[in-house]
Short mmCIF file of C-alpha atoms and ligand atoms in Angstrom, two decimals:
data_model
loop_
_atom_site.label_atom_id
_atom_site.label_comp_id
_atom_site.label_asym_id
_atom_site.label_seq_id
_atom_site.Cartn_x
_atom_site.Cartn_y
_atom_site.Cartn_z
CA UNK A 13 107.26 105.78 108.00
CA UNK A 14 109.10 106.05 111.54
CA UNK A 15 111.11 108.77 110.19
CA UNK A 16 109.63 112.46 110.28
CA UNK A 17 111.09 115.72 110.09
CA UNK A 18 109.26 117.90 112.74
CA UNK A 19 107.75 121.38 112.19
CA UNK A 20 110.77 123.38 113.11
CA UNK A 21 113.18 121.80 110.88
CA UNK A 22 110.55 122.31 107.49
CA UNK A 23 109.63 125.97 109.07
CA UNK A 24 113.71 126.49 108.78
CA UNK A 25 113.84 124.77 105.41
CA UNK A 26 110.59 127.23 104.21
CA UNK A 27 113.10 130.24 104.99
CA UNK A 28 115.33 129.09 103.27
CA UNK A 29 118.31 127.55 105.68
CA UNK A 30 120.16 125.91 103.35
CA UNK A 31 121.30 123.66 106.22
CA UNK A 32 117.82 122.10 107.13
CA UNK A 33 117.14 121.68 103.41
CA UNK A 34 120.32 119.35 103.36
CA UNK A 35 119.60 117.74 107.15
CA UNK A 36 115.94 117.37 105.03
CA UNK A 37 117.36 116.01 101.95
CA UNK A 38 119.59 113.26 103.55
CA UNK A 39 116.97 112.23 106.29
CA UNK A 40 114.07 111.18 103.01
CA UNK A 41 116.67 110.70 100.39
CA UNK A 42 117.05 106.91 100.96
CA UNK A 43 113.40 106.52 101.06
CA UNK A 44 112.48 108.39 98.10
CA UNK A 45 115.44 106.90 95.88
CA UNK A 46 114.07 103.48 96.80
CA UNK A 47 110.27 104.91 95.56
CA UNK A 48 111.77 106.28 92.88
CA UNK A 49 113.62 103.11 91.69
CA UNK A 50 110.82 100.73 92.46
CA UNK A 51 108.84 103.06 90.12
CA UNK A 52 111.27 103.36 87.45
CA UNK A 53 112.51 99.73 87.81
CA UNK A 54 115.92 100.54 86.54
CA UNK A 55 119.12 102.60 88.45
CA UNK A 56 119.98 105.02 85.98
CA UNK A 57 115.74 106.94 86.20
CA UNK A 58 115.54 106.43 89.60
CA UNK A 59 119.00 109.27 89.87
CA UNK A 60 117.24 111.32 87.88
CA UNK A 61 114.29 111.17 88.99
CA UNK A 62 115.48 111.36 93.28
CA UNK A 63 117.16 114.92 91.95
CA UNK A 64 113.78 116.15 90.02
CA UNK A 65 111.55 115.58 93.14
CA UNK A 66 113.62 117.18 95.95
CA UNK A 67 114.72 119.87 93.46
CA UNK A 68 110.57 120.39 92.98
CA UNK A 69 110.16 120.05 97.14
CA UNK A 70 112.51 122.19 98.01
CA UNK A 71 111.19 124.69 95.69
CA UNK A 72 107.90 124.25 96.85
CA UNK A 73 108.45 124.08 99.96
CA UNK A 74 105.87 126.83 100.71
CA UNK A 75 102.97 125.24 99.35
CA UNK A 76 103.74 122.85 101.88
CA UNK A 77 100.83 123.41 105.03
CA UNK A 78 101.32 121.25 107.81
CA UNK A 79 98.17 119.74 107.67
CA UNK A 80 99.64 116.46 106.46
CA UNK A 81 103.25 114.85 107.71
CA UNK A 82 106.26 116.41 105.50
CA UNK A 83 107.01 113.12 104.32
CA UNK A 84 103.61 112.18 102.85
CA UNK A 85 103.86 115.27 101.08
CA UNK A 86 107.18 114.38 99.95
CA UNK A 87 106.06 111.07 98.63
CA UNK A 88 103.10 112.26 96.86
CA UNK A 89 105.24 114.61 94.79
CA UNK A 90 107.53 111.53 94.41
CA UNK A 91 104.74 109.20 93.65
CA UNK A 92 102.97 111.86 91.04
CA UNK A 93 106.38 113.05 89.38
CA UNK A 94 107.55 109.17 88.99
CA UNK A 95 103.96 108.05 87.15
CA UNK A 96 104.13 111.69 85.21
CA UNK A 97 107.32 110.73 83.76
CA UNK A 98 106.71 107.33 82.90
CA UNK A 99 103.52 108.42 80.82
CA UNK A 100 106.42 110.31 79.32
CA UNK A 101 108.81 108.21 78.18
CA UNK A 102 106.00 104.93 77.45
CA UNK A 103 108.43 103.08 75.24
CA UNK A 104 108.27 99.96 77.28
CA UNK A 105 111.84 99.59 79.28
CA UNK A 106 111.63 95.53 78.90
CA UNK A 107 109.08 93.57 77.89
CA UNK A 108 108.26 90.52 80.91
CA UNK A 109 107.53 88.60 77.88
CA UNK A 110 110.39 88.92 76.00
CA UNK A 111 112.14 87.81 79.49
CA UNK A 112 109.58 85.05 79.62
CA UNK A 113 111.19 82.72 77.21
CA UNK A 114 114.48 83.26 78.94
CA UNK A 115 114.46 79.89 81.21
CA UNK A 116 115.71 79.42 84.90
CA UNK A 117 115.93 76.42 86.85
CA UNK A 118 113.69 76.46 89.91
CA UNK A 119 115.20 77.28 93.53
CA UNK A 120 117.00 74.01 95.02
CA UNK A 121 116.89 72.94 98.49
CA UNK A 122 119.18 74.51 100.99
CA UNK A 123 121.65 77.34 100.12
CA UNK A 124 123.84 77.31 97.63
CA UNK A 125 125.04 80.00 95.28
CA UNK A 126 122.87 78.92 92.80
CA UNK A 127 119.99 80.18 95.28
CA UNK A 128 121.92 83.51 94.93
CA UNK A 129 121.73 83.12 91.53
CA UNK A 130 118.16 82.50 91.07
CA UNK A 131 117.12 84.67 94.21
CA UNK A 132 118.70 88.03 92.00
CA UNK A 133 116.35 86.58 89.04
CA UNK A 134 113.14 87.13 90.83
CA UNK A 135 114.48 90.27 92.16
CA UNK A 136 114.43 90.94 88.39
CA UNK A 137 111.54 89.49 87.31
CA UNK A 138 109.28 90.79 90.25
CA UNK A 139 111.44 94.32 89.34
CA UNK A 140 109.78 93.84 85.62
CA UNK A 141 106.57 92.11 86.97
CA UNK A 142 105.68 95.71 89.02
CA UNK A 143 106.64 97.73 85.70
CA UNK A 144 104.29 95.92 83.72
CA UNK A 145 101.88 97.19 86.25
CA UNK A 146 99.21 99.95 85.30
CA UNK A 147 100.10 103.06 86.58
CA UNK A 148 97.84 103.53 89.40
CA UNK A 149 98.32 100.10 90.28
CA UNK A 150 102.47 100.37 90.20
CA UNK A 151 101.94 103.23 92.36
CA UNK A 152 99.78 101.36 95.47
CA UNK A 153 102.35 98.44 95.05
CA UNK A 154 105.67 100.31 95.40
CA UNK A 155 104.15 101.77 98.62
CA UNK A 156 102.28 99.53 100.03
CA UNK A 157 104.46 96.27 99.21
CA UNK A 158 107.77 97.24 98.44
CA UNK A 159 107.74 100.14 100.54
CA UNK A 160 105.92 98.63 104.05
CA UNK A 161 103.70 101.61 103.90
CA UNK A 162 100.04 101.79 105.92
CA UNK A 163 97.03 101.44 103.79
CA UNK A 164 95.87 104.85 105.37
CA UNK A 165 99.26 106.62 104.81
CA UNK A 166 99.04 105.53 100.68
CA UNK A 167 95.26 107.07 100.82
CA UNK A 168 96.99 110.33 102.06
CA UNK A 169 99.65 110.42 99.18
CA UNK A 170 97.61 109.07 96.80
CA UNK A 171 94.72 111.71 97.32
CA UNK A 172 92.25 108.28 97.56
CA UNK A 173 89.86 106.59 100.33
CA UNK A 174 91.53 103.92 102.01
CA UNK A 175 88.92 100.74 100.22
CA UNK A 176 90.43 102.53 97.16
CA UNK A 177 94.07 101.04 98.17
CA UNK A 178 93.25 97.89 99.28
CA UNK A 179 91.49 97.25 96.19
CA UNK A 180 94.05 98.50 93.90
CA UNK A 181 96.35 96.47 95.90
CA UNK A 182 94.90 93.46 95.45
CA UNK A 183 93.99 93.64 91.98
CA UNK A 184 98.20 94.93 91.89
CA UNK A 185 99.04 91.89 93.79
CA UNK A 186 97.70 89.33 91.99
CA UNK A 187 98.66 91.06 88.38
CA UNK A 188 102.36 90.35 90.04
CA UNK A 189 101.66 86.92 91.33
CA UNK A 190 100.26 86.01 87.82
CA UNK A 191 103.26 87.08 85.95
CA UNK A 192 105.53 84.73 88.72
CA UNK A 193 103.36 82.28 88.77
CA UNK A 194 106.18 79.53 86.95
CA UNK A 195 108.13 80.54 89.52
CA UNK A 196 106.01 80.79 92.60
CA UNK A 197 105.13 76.98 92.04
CA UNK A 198 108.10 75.82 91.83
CA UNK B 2 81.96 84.40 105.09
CA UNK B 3 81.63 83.12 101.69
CA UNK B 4 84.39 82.63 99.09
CA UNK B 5 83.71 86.14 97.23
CA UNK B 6 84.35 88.55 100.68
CA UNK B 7 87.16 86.09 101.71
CA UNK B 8 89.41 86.30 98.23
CA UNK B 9 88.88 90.11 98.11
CA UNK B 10 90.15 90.82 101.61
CA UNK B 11 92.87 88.48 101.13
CA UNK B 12 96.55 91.09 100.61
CA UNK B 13 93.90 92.88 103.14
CA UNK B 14 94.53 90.51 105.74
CA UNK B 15 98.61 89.74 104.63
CA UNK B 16 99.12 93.44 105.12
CA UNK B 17 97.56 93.12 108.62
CA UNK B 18 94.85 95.95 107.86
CA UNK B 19 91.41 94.30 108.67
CA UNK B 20 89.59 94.67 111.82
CA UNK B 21 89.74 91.42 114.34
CA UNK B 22 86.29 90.55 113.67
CA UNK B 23 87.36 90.36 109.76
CA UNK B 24 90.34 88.31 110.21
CA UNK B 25 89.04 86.00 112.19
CA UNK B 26 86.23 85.20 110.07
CA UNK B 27 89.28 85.16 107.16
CA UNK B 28 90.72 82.51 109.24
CA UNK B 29 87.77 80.79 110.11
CA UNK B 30 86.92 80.43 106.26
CA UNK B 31 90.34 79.61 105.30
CA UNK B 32 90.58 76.67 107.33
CA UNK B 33 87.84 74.83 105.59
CA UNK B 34 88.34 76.30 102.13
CA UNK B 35 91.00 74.95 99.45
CA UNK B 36 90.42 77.57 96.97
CA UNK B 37 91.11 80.39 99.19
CA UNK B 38 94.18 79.00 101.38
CA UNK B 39 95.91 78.48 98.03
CA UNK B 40 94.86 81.70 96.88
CA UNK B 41 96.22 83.11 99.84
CA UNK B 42 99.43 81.04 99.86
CA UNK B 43 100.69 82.59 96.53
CA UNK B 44 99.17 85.84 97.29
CA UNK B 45 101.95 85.75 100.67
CA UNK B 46 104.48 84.64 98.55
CA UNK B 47 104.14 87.17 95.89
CA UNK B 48 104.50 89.47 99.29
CA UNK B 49 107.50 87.67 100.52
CA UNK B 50 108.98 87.80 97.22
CA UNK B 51 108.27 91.66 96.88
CA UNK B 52 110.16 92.07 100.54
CA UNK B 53 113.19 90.24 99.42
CA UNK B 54 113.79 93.27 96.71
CA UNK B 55 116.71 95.19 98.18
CA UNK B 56 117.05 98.29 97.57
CA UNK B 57 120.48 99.85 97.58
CA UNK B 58 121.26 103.30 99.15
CA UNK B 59 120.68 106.70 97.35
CA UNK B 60 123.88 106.83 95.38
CA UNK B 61 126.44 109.65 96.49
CA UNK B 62 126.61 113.09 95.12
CA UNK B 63 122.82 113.79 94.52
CA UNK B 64 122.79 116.64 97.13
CA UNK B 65 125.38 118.35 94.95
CA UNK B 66 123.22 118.13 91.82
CA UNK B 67 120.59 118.94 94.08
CA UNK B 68 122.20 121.55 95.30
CA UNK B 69 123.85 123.44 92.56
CA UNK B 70 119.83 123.21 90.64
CA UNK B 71 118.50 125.00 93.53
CA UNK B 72 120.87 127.94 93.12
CA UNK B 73 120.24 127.92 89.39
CA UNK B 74 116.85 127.95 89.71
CA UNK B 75 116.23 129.44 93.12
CA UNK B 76 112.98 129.13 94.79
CA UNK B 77 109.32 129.67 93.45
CA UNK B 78 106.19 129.95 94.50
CA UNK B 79 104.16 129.43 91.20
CA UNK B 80 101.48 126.83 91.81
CA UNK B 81 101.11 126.28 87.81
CA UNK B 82 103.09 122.64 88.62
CA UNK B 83 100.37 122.42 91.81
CA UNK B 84 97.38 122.45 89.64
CA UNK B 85 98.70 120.32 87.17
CA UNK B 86 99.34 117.74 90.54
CA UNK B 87 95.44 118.24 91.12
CA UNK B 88 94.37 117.87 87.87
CA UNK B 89 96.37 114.76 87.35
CA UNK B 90 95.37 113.12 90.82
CA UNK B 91 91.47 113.87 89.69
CA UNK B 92 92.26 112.02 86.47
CA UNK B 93 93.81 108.97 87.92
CA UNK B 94 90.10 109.12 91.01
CA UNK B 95 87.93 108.52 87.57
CA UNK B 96 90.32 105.90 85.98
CA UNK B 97 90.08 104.17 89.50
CA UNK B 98 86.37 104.59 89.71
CA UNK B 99 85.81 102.90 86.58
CA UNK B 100 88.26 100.15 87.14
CA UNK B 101 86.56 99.54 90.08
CA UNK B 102 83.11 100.06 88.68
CA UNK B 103 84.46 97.26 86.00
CA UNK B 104 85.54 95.19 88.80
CA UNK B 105 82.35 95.11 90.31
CA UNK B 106 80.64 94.27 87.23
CA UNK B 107 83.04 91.75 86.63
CA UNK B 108 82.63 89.89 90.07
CA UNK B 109 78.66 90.08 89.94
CA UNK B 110 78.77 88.38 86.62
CA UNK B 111 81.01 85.47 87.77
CA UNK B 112 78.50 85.35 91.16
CA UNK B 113 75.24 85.02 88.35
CA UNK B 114 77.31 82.68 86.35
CA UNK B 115 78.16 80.44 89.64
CA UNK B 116 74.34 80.33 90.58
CA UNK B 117 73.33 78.47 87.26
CA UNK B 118 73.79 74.87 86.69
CA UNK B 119 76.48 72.96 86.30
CA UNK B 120 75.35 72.09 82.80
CA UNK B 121 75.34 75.74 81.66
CA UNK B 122 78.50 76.21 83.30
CA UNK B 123 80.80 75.49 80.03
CA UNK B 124 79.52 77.36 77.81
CA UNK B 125 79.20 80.16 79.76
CA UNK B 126 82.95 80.36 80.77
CA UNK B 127 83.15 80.04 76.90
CA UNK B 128 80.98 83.21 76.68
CA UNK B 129 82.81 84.87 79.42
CA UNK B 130 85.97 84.14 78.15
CA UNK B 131 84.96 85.66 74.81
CA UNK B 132 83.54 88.89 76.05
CA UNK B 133 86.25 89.28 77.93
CA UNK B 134 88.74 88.64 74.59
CA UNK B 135 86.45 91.35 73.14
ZN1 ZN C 5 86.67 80.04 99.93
#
């Protein structure tokens, strides 16, 4: 994360200037949309689910200490409100198998729009690949590999030692790369 | 470094985290060894894949909605939602533990199983493959 909001601007924010809560708001709210919708794996949750967590920070805000950087504590109410609402709603949003027996033809050499075609397919399938994830896995893999983030920062929003992450990413890794496998060989 | 430490440090050593002395001996290894320089070609292209996923922009008009819930609700300091956060992150420490408690088990017994003949080998991929089914 290169982007940080300092002391001052949360210290503001805990008194309750409503215009650091919005200079707050739109310097994470890229980053925690993107969370959210990697975590969701669909558009229409991720909206929701952006509003829920800042409306939850914000609120918050005072249980915030500055032992940690305000934006791991942002994500980790992201990460934990995302996985507490998909326990929620369960009902599988696609199945990757059902998908499965939909058939694409493998990339072709050089670019064409066809590429463009088939490049937004694995978008999708990797999109359904990370859903079919186990929670605590989906959660490591979103930060860690669709998110860039530092094996040591995921320990800190995670609330989990660092061998902890790069096991659960692995394991997360190749669940994903064994669901594109078809694809990856091609 | 044998195949075992090599394939478990693999997204280690894609994500750049090891120590030099680590990756090198990842290196080292994966210059002689098939197995592991294909695992570690599809494990990197399962990561190149995942980079390729754009995401798009938070859409517009969340800080409104934002916004006009924070003056319904105004602010609160009950830490009822706070415990339920701890309680939940404790719950998801033990599911890890035993997952990776499993996963340990799991590796040791395909270590045992590679240590015993050839011969044996089948039918014990049969049996693993069963208890596994189970
Ligand atoms: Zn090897």
């Amino acid at each position: 994360m290169n982007i940080q909001a300092d002391v001052a601007l949360i210290a503001a924010c805990q008194q309750g200037d409503t215009r650091a809560i919005r200079e707050t708001f739109e310097m994470y709210k890229d980053r925690v949309y993107a969370l959210c919708r990697h975590m969701a794996g669909n558009a229409e949750d991720a909206e929701d689910l952006t509003q829920e967590v800042f409306v939850s920070a914000f609120q918050h805000l005072n249980n915030f200490r500055a032992e940690s950087a305000f934006g791991t504590w942002l994500y980790r109410i992201a990460t934990n409100h995302c996985l507490n609402r998909l326990r929620k709603k369960r009902p599988e949003i696609h199945s990757f198998d059902a998908m499965a027996e939909v058939d694409i033809a493998p990339p072709a050499p050089g670019p064409s729009p066809e590429d463009m075609v088939v490049r937004k397919e694995m978008n999708r399938r990797m999109e359904l690949a990370v859903a079919a994830l186990p929670e605590n896995l989906r959660a490591v893999f979103v930060l860690g590999t669709l998110e860039g983030m530092r094996y040591k920062e995921i320990s800190e929003i995670c609330e989990c030692s660092e061998e902890a992450v790069k096991m659960r990413i692995h394991r997360a890794r190749k669940q994903v790369r064994d669901k594109l496998k078809n694809y990856l060989e091609a | 470094m044998n195949c075992f430490t090599c394939e478990n440090n693999l997204s280690a050593y894609v994500d750049d985290e090891l120590t030099t002395d680590v990756r090198r001996d990842i290196e080292a290894h994966l210059d002689t060894c098939e197995k592991c320089h294909q695992e570690y070609e599809t494990l990197l292209s399962t990561w190149e894949l995942a980079g390729d996923m754009r995401t798009e922009a938070a859409p517009d008009g969340l800080w409104q909605a934002v916004e006009a819930e924070l003056q319904q609700k105004g602010h609160n300091n009950t830490t009822t939602e706070d415990l339920a956060l701890i309680v939940r992150g404790l719950a998801s420490e033990i599911r890890d533990l035993k997952q990776t408690v499993d996963g340990l088990r799991h590796d040791l017994e395909e270590r045992d199983n590679n240590k015993i003949d050839q011969s044996d080998l089948g039918s014990l991929v049969l049996q693993g493959r069963r208890r596994h089914a189970g």
